[in-house]
Coordinates of C-alpha atoms and ligand atoms in Angstrom, one line a residue:
Chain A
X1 CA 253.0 96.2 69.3
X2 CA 254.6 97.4 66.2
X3 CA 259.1 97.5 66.9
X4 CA 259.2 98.2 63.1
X5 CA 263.1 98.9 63.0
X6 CA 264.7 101.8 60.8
X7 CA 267.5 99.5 60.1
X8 CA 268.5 97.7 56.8
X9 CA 269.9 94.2 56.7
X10 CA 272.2 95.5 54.2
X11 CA 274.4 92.0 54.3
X12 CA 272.8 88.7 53.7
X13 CA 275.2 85.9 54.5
X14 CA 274.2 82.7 52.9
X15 CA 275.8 79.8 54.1
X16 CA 274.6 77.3 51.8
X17 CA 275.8 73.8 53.5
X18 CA 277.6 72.5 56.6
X19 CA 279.8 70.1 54.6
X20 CA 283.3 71.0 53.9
X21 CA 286.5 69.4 52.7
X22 CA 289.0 71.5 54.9
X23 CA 288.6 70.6 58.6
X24 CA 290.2 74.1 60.4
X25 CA 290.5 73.5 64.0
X26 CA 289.2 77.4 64.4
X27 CA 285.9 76.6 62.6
X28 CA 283.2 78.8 63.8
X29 CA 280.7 76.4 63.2
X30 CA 279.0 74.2 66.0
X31 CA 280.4 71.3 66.6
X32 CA 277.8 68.9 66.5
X33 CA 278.3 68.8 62.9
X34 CA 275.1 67.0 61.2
X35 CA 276.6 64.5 58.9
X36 CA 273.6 64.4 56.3
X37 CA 273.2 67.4 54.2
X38 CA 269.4 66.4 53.3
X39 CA 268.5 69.2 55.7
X40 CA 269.8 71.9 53.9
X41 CA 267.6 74.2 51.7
X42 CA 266.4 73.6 48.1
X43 CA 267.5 75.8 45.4
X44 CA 263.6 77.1 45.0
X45 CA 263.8 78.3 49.1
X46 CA 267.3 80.2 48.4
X47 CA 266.2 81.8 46.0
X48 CA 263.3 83.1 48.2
X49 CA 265.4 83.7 50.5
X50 CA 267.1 85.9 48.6
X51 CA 264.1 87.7 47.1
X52 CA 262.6 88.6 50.9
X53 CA 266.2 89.7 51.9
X54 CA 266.6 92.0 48.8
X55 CA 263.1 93.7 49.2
X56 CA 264.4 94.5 53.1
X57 CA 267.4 96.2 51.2
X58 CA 270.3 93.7 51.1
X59 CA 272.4 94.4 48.8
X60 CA 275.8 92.7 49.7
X61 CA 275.2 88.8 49.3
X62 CA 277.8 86.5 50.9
X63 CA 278.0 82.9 49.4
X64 CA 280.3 81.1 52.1
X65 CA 279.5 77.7 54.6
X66 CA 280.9 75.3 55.2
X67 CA 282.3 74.9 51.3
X68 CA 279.6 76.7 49.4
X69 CA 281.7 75.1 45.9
X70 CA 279.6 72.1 47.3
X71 CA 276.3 72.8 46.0
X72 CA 276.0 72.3 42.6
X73 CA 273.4 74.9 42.1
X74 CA 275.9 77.9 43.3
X75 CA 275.9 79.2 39.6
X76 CA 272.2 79.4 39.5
X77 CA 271.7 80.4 42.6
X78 CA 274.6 83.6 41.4
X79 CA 272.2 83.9 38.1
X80 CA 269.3 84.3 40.3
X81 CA 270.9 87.2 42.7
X82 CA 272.4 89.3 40.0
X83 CA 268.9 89.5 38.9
X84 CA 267.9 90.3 42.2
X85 CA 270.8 93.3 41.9
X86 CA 273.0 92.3 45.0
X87 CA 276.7 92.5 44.7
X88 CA 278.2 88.9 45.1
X89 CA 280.7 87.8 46.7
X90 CA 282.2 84.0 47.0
X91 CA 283.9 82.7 50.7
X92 CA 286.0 79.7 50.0
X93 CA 288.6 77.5 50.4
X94 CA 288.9 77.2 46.6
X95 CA 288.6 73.4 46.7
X96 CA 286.6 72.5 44.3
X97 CA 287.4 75.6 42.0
X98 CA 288.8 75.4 38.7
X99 CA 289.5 77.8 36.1
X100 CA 286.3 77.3 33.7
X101 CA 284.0 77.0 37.1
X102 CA 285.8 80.8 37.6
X103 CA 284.5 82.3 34.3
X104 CA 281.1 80.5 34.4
X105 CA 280.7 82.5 38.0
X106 CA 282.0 85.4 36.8
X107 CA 279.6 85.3 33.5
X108 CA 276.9 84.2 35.9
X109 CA 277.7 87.8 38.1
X110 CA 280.0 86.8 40.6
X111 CA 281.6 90.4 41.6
X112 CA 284.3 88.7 44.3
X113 CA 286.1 85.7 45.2
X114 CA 288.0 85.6 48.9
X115 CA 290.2 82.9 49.1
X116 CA 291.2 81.4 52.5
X117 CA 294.9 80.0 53.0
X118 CA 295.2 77.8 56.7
X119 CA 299.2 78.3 56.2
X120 CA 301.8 79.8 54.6
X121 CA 303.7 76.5 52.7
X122 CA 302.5 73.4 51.4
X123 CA 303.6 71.6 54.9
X124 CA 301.9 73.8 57.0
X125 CA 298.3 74.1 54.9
X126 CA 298.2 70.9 54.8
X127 CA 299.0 70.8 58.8
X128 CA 296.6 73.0 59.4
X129 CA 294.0 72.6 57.1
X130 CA 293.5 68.9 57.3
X131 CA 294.0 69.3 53.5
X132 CA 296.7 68.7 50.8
X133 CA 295.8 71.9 48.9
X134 CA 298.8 74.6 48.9
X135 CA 299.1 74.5 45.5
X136 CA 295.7 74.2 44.1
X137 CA 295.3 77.6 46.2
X138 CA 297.8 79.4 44.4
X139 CA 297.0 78.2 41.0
X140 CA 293.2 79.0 42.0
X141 CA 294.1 82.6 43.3
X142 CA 296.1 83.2 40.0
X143 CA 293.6 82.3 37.7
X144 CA 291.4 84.5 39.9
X145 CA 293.4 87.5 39.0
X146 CA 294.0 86.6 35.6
X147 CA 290.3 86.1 34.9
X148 CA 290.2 90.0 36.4
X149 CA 287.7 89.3 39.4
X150 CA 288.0 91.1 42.3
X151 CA 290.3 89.1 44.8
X152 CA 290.8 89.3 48.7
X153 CA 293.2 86.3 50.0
X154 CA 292.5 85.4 53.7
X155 CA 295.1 84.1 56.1
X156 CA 293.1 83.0 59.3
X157 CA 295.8 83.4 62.5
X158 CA 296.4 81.7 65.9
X159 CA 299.1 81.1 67.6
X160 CA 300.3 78.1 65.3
X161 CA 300.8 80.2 62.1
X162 CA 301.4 83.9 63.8
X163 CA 305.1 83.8 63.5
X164 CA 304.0 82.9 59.4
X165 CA 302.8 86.0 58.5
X166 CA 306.0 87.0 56.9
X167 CA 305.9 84.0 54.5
X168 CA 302.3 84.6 53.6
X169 CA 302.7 88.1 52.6
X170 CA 305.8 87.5 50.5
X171 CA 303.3 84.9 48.6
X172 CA 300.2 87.4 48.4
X173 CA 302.7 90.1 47.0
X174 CA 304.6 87.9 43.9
X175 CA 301.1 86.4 43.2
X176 CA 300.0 90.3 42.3
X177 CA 296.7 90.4 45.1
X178 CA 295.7 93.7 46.3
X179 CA 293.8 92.6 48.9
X180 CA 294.6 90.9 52.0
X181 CA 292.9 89.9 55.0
X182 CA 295.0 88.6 58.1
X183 CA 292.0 87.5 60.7
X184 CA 292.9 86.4 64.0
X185 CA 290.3 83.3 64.7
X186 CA 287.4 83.9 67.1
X187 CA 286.9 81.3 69.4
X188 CA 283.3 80.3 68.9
X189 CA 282.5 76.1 67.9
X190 CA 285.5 74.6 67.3
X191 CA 287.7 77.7 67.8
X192 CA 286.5 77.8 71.7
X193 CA 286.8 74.0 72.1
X194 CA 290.6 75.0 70.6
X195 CA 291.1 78.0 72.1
X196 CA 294.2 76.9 74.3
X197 CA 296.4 76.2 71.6
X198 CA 295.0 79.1 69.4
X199 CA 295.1 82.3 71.3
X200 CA 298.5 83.4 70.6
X201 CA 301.1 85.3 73.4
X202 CA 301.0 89.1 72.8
X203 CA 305.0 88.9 71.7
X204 CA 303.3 86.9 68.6
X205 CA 300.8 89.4 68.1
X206 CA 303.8 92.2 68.4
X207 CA 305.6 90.2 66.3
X208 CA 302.9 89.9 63.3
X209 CA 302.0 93.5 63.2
X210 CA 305.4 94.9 63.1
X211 CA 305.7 92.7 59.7
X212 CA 302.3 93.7 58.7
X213 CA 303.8 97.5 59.2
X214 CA 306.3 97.0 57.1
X215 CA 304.7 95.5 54.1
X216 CA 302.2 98.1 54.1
X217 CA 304.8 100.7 53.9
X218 CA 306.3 99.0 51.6
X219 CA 303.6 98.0 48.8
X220 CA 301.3 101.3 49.8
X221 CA 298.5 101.3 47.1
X222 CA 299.6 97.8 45.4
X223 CA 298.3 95.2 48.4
X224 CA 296.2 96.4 50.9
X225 CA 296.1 94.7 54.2
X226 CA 293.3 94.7 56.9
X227 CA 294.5 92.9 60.3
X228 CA 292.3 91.6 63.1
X229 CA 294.0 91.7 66.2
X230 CA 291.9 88.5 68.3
X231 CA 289.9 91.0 70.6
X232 CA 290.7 89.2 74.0
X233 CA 293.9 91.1 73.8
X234 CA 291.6 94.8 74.1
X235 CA 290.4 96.2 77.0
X236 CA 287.4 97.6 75.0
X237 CA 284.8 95.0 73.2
X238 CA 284.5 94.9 69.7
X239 CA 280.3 95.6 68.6
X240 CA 278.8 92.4 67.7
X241 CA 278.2 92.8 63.7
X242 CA 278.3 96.0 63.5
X243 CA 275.1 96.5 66.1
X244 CA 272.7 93.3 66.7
X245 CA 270.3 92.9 64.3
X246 CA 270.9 96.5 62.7
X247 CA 273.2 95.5 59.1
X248 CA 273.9 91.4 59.2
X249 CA 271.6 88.6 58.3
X250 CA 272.6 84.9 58.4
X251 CA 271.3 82.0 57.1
X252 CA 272.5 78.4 57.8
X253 CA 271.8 75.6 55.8
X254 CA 268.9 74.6 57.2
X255 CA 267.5 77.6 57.6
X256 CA 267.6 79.6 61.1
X257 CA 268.0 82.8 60.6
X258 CA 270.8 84.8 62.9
X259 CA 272.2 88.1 63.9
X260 CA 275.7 86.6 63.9
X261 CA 277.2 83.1 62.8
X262 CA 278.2 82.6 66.8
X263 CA 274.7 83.2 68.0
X264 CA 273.7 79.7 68.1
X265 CA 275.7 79.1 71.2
X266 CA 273.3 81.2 73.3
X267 CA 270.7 79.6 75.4
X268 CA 266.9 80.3 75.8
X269 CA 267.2 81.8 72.4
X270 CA 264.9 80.2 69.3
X271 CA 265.9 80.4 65.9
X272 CA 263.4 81.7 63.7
X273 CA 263.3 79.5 60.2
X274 CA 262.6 80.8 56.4
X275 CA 261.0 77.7 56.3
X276 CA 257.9 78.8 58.7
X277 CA 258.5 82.9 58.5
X278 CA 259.1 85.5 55.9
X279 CA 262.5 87.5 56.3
X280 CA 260.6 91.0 57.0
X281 CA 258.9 89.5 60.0
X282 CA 261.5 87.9 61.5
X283 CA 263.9 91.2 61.0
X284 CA 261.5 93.5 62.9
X285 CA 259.4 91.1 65.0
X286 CA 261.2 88.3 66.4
X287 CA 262.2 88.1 69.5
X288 CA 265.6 86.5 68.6
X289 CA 266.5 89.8 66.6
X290 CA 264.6 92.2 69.2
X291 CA 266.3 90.6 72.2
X292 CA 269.6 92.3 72.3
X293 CA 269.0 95.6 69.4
X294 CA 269.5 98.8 70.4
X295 CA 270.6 99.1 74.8
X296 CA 267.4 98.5 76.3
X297 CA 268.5 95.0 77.5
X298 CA 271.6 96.3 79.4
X299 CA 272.8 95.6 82.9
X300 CA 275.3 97.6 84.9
X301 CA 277.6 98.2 84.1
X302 CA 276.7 98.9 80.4
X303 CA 273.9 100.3 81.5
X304 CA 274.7 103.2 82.8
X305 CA 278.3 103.7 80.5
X306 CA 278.9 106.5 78.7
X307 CA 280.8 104.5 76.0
X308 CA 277.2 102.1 75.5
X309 CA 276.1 103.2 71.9
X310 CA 280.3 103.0 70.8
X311 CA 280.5 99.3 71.3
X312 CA 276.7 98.2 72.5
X313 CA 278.4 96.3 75.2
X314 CA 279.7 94.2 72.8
X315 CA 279.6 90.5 71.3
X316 CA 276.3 88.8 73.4
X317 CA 277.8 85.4 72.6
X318 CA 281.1 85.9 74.5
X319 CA 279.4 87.6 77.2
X320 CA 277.7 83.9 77.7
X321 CA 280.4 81.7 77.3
X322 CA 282.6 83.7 80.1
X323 CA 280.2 84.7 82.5
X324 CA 277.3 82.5 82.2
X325 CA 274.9 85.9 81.3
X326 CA 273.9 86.7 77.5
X327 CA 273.2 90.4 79.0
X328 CA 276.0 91.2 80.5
X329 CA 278.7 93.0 79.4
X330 CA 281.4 91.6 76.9
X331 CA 284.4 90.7 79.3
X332 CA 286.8 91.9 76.8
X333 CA 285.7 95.0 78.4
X334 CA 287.8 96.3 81.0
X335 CA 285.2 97.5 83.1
X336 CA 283.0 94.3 83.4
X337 CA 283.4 92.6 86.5
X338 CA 284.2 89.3 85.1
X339 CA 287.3 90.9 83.3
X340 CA 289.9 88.7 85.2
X341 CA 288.2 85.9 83.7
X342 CA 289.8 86.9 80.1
X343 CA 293.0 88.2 82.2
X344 CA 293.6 84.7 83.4
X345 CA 292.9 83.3 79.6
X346 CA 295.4 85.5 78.3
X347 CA 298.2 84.9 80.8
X348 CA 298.1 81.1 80.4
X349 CA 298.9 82.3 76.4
X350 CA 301.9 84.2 77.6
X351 CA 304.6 81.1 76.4
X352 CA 306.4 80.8 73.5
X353 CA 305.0 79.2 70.5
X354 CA 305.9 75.6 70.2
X355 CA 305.6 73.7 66.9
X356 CA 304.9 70.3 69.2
X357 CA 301.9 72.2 70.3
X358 CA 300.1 71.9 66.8
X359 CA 299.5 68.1 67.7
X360 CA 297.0 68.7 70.1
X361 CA 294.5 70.6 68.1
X362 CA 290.9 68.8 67.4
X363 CA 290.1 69.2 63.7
X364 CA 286.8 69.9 62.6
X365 CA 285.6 66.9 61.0
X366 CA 283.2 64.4 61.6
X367 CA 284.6 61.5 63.3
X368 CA 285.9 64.4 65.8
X369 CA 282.7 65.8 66.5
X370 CA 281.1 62.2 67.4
X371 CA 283.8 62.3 69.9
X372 CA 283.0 65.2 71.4
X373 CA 280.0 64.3 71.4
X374 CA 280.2 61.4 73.1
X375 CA 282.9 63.2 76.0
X376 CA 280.5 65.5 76.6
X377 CA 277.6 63.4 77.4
X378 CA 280.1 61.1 79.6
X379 CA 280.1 64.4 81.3
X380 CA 276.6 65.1 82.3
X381 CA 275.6 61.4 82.9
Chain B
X1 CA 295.4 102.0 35.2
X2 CA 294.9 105.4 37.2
X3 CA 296.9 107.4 35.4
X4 CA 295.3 109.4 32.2
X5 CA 294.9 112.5 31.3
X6 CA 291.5 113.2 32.6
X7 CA 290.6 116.4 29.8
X8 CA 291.7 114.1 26.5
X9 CA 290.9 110.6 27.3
X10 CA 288.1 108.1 26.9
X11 CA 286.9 106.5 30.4
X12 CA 283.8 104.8 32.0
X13 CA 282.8 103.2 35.5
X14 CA 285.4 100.8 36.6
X15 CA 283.7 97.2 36.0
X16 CA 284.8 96.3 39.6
X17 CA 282.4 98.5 40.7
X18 CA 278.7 98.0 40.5
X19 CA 276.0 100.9 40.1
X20 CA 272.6 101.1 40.9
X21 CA 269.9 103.0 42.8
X22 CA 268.9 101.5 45.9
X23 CA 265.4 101.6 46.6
X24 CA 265.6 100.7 50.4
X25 CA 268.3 103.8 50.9
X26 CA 266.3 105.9 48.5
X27 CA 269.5 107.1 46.7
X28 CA 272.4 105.5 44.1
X29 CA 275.1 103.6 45.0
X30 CA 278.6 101.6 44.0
X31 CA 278.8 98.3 45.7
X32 CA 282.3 96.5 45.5
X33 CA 283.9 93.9 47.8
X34 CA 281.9 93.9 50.9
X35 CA 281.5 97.4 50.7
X36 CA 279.2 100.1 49.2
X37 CA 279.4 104.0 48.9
X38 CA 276.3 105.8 48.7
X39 CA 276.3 108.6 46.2
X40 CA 275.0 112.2 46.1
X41 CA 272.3 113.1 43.5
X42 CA 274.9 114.8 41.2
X43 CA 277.7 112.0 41.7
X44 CA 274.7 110.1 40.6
X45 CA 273.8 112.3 37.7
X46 CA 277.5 112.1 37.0
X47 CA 278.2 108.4 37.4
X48 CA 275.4 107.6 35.2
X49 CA 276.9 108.6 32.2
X50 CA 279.8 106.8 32.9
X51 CA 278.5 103.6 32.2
X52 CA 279.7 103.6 28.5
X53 CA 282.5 105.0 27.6
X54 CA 282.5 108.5 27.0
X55 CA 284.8 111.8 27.7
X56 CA 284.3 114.7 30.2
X57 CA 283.3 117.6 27.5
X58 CA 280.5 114.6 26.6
X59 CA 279.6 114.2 30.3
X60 CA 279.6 118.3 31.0
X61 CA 277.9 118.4 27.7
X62 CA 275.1 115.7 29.0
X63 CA 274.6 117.2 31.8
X64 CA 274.3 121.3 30.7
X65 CA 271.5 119.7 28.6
X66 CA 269.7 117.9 31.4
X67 CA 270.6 120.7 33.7
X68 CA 270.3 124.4 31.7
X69 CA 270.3 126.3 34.9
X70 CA 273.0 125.0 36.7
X71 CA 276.2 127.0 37.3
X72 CA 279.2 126.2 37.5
X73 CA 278.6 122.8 36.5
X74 CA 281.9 122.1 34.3
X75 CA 283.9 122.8 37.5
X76 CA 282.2 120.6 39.4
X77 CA 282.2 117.6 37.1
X78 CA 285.7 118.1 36.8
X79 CA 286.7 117.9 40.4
X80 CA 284.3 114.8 40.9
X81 CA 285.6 112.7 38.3
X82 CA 289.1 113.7 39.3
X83 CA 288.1 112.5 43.0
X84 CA 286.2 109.4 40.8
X85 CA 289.9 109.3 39.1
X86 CA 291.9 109.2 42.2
X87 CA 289.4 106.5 43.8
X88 CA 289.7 104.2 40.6
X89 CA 285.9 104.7 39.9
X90 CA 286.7 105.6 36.5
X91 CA 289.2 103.9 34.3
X92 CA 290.0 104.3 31.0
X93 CA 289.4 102.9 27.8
X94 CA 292.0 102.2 25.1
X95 CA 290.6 102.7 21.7
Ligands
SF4_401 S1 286.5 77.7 58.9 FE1 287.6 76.0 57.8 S2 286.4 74.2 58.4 FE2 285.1 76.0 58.9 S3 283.9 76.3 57.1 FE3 285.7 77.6 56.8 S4 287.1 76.4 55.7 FE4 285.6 74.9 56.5
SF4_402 S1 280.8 98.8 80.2 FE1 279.7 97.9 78.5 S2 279.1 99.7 77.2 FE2 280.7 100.4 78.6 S3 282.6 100.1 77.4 FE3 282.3 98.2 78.6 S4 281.2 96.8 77.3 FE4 281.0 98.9 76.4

């Protein structure tokens, strides 16, 4: 059977290694973090990695991770993809960043550089972060626009940091950046095993926007600012990537190729590896990227919905954690019938934020993710 | 940076932005963060000879060469590149 698709994996997101300095409690990476990085692709299959993607039509190349600064090949492997003709673009912490490291990437082709702050003070990054790193940030993310490279700053939010949203765009303004990102988390790895003390009361969320309103009234055509509202607070789903498996492409460190970075949490599914298959095949013949393209694979009630090609019944990976189902509909949406399930989540985040609270998140970091670990097979002993 | 007098002054692509054809969408495009915007065959044409500097009587004057049967073209190069202007496609060049 030829399922030849029409559409173009115009993003490629690389992410080149697990490992990372900062240790964000909303990490959407798995938790069984491996501790040894030997697993991770060679320069040589990157680069072919690349190539394959590029002749499918990728043309915007994400470097993130884990800490993509990590690998000491980055700048080759940015040599290597200008060639190729993609437009670059760099997702990082900035640890590990200095000023020369900024103009060898830029010579090299680098097109963009997104920062991402875990607070909005020194106190509070390092709080959050798991890192002291405030300042480094800020020197990095002037430098950044000194050097004249195209700069987004990203503030990730949750309830511990909503009510700094104020603070952080004061910063992003007097340090000159013209484009901001404030992300709500998703709740995917370590974001879902944190999700009670990240998904923020809607006063928060009230709260953050009104600010947001005013700054962008305010600095209209200096700083632009894109704001992700968390989508549990919606009573429509957001599409997952834009459409499974019709624009995104990810590659993890080791390999596995997926329609979204969450999709590893869904059962029954196998990961298809650059290792044993070229990128064309897998695009338009695996099963993994067949499974849920297109609405074919719908139950009731997106099935029959009017609204199916808006949303595509949304993100697969939270229609599994909540109801247990891969193919059922995203119960974000109002119509599922597991839609209390995401009311009852949302009313236990109806308190007021608490600075005590920030204690009991569970950093990502390794001796964290042995705990786990271990709980969880207490559990099913 | 966005601001120059569009009839007198030198001006090219915006390095931000990125220009190329794409083989996969059969057609040019400018890639910039994240993003890219697919262009038309005479945004294309246009575009093109922004990548040096150069001024819009050169880029009319380009393009009435390539194009000797094509009407109205000095109108229509001017209300791209003022769009292109407005968009910060095109910047200009101090000399
Ligand atoms: S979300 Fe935080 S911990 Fe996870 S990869 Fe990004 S910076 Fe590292
Ligand atoms: S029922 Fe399914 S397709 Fe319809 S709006 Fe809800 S999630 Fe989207």
């Amino acid at each position: 059977m030829d399922k030849t698709t029409s559409h173009i994996p115009m993003w490629l997101l690389a992410e080149l290694t697990f490992a990372c300095p900062v240790q964000c409690s909303y990490c959407s990476n798995p938790l069984e973090l491996s501790a040894s990085r030997k697993n991770e692709l060679s320069t040589e299959e990157w680069i072919r990695v690349m190539r394959q993607a590029r002749k499918l039509g990728a043309v915007q190349l994400g470097f993130s991770g884990g800490e993509p600064l990590v690998r000491t090949d980055l700048e080759e492997l940015v040599v290597e993809a200008k060639s190729l003709g993609y437009y670059i673009n760099l997702i990082t912490s900035s640890i590990g960043l200095t000023a020369e490291k900024i103009t060898t990437l830029k010579e090299a082709g680098l097109g963009h550089i997104q920062i991402s702050f875990q607070g909005s003070n020194r106190e509070s990054n390092q709080l959050l972060g798991g890192t002291d790193s405030f300042d480094h940030k800020v020197a990095m993310t002037k430098e950044v626009i000194k050097q004249e490279l195209a700069l987004g700053l990203n503030f990730v939010l949750h309830r511990q940091n909503l009510h700094q949203v104020e603070e952080f765009l004061t910063m992003a303004q007097s340090l000159g950046a013209e484009f901001v990102e404030l992300a709500n988390c998703q709740y995917y790895g370590w974001g879902l095993h944190n999700r009670e003390h990240l998904l923020p009361s809607q006063e928060q969320l009230i709260d953050a926007e009104r600010v947001t309103n005013e700054f962008r009234e305010k600095y209209k055509g200096d700083m632009d600012i894109f704001f992700v509202a968390p989508d549990y607070y919606d009573d429509r789903p957001k599409k997952c990537s834009n459409g499974w498996g019709t624009t995104f492409m990810t590659v993890n460190p080791e390999g596995e190729v997926l329609p979204c970075q969450a999709a590893k949490v869904i059962p029954g599914l196998e990961f298809p590896n650059v290792r044993d298959n070229d990128l064309k095949d897998i695009w338009h013949n695996s099963d993994l990227f067949n499974r849920f393209r297109g609405t074919d694979w719908m139950t009731e009630p997106c099935k029959s919905c009017p609204e199916k090609e808006i949303d595509l019944g949304g993100c697969r990976c939270q229609a599994l954690m909540l109801t247990g189902d891969a193919t059922n509909a995203d119960p974000v949406c109002s119509l599922s019938p597991h839609h209390d399930e995401v009311l009852r989540i949302t009313a236990k985040a109806q308190r007021p934020y608490e600075e005590e609270e920030t204690q009991k998140l569970v950093f990502r970091n390794p001796g964290n993710s042995k705990k786990i670990r271990a709980e969880k097979s207490e559990l099913t002993e | 940076m966005s601001e120059f007098n569009l009839e007198t002054a030198s001006f090219k692509l915006n390095p931000r932005y990125q220009y190329q054809w794409e083989e996969a969408q059969q057609c040019h495009v400018l890639l910039y963060p994240e993003g890219l915007i697919k262009l038309s065959g005479s945004a294309a044409e246009i575009l093109q000879r922004c990548q040096q500097p150069t001024t819009m009587a050169a880029v009319v004057g380009e393009l009435n060469t390539a194009f000797p049967e094509a009407e109205g073209l000095a109108n229509d190069v001017k209300e791209f590149l003022a769009d292109a202007q407005q968009q910060v496609w095109i910047v200009q060049v101090s000399d």
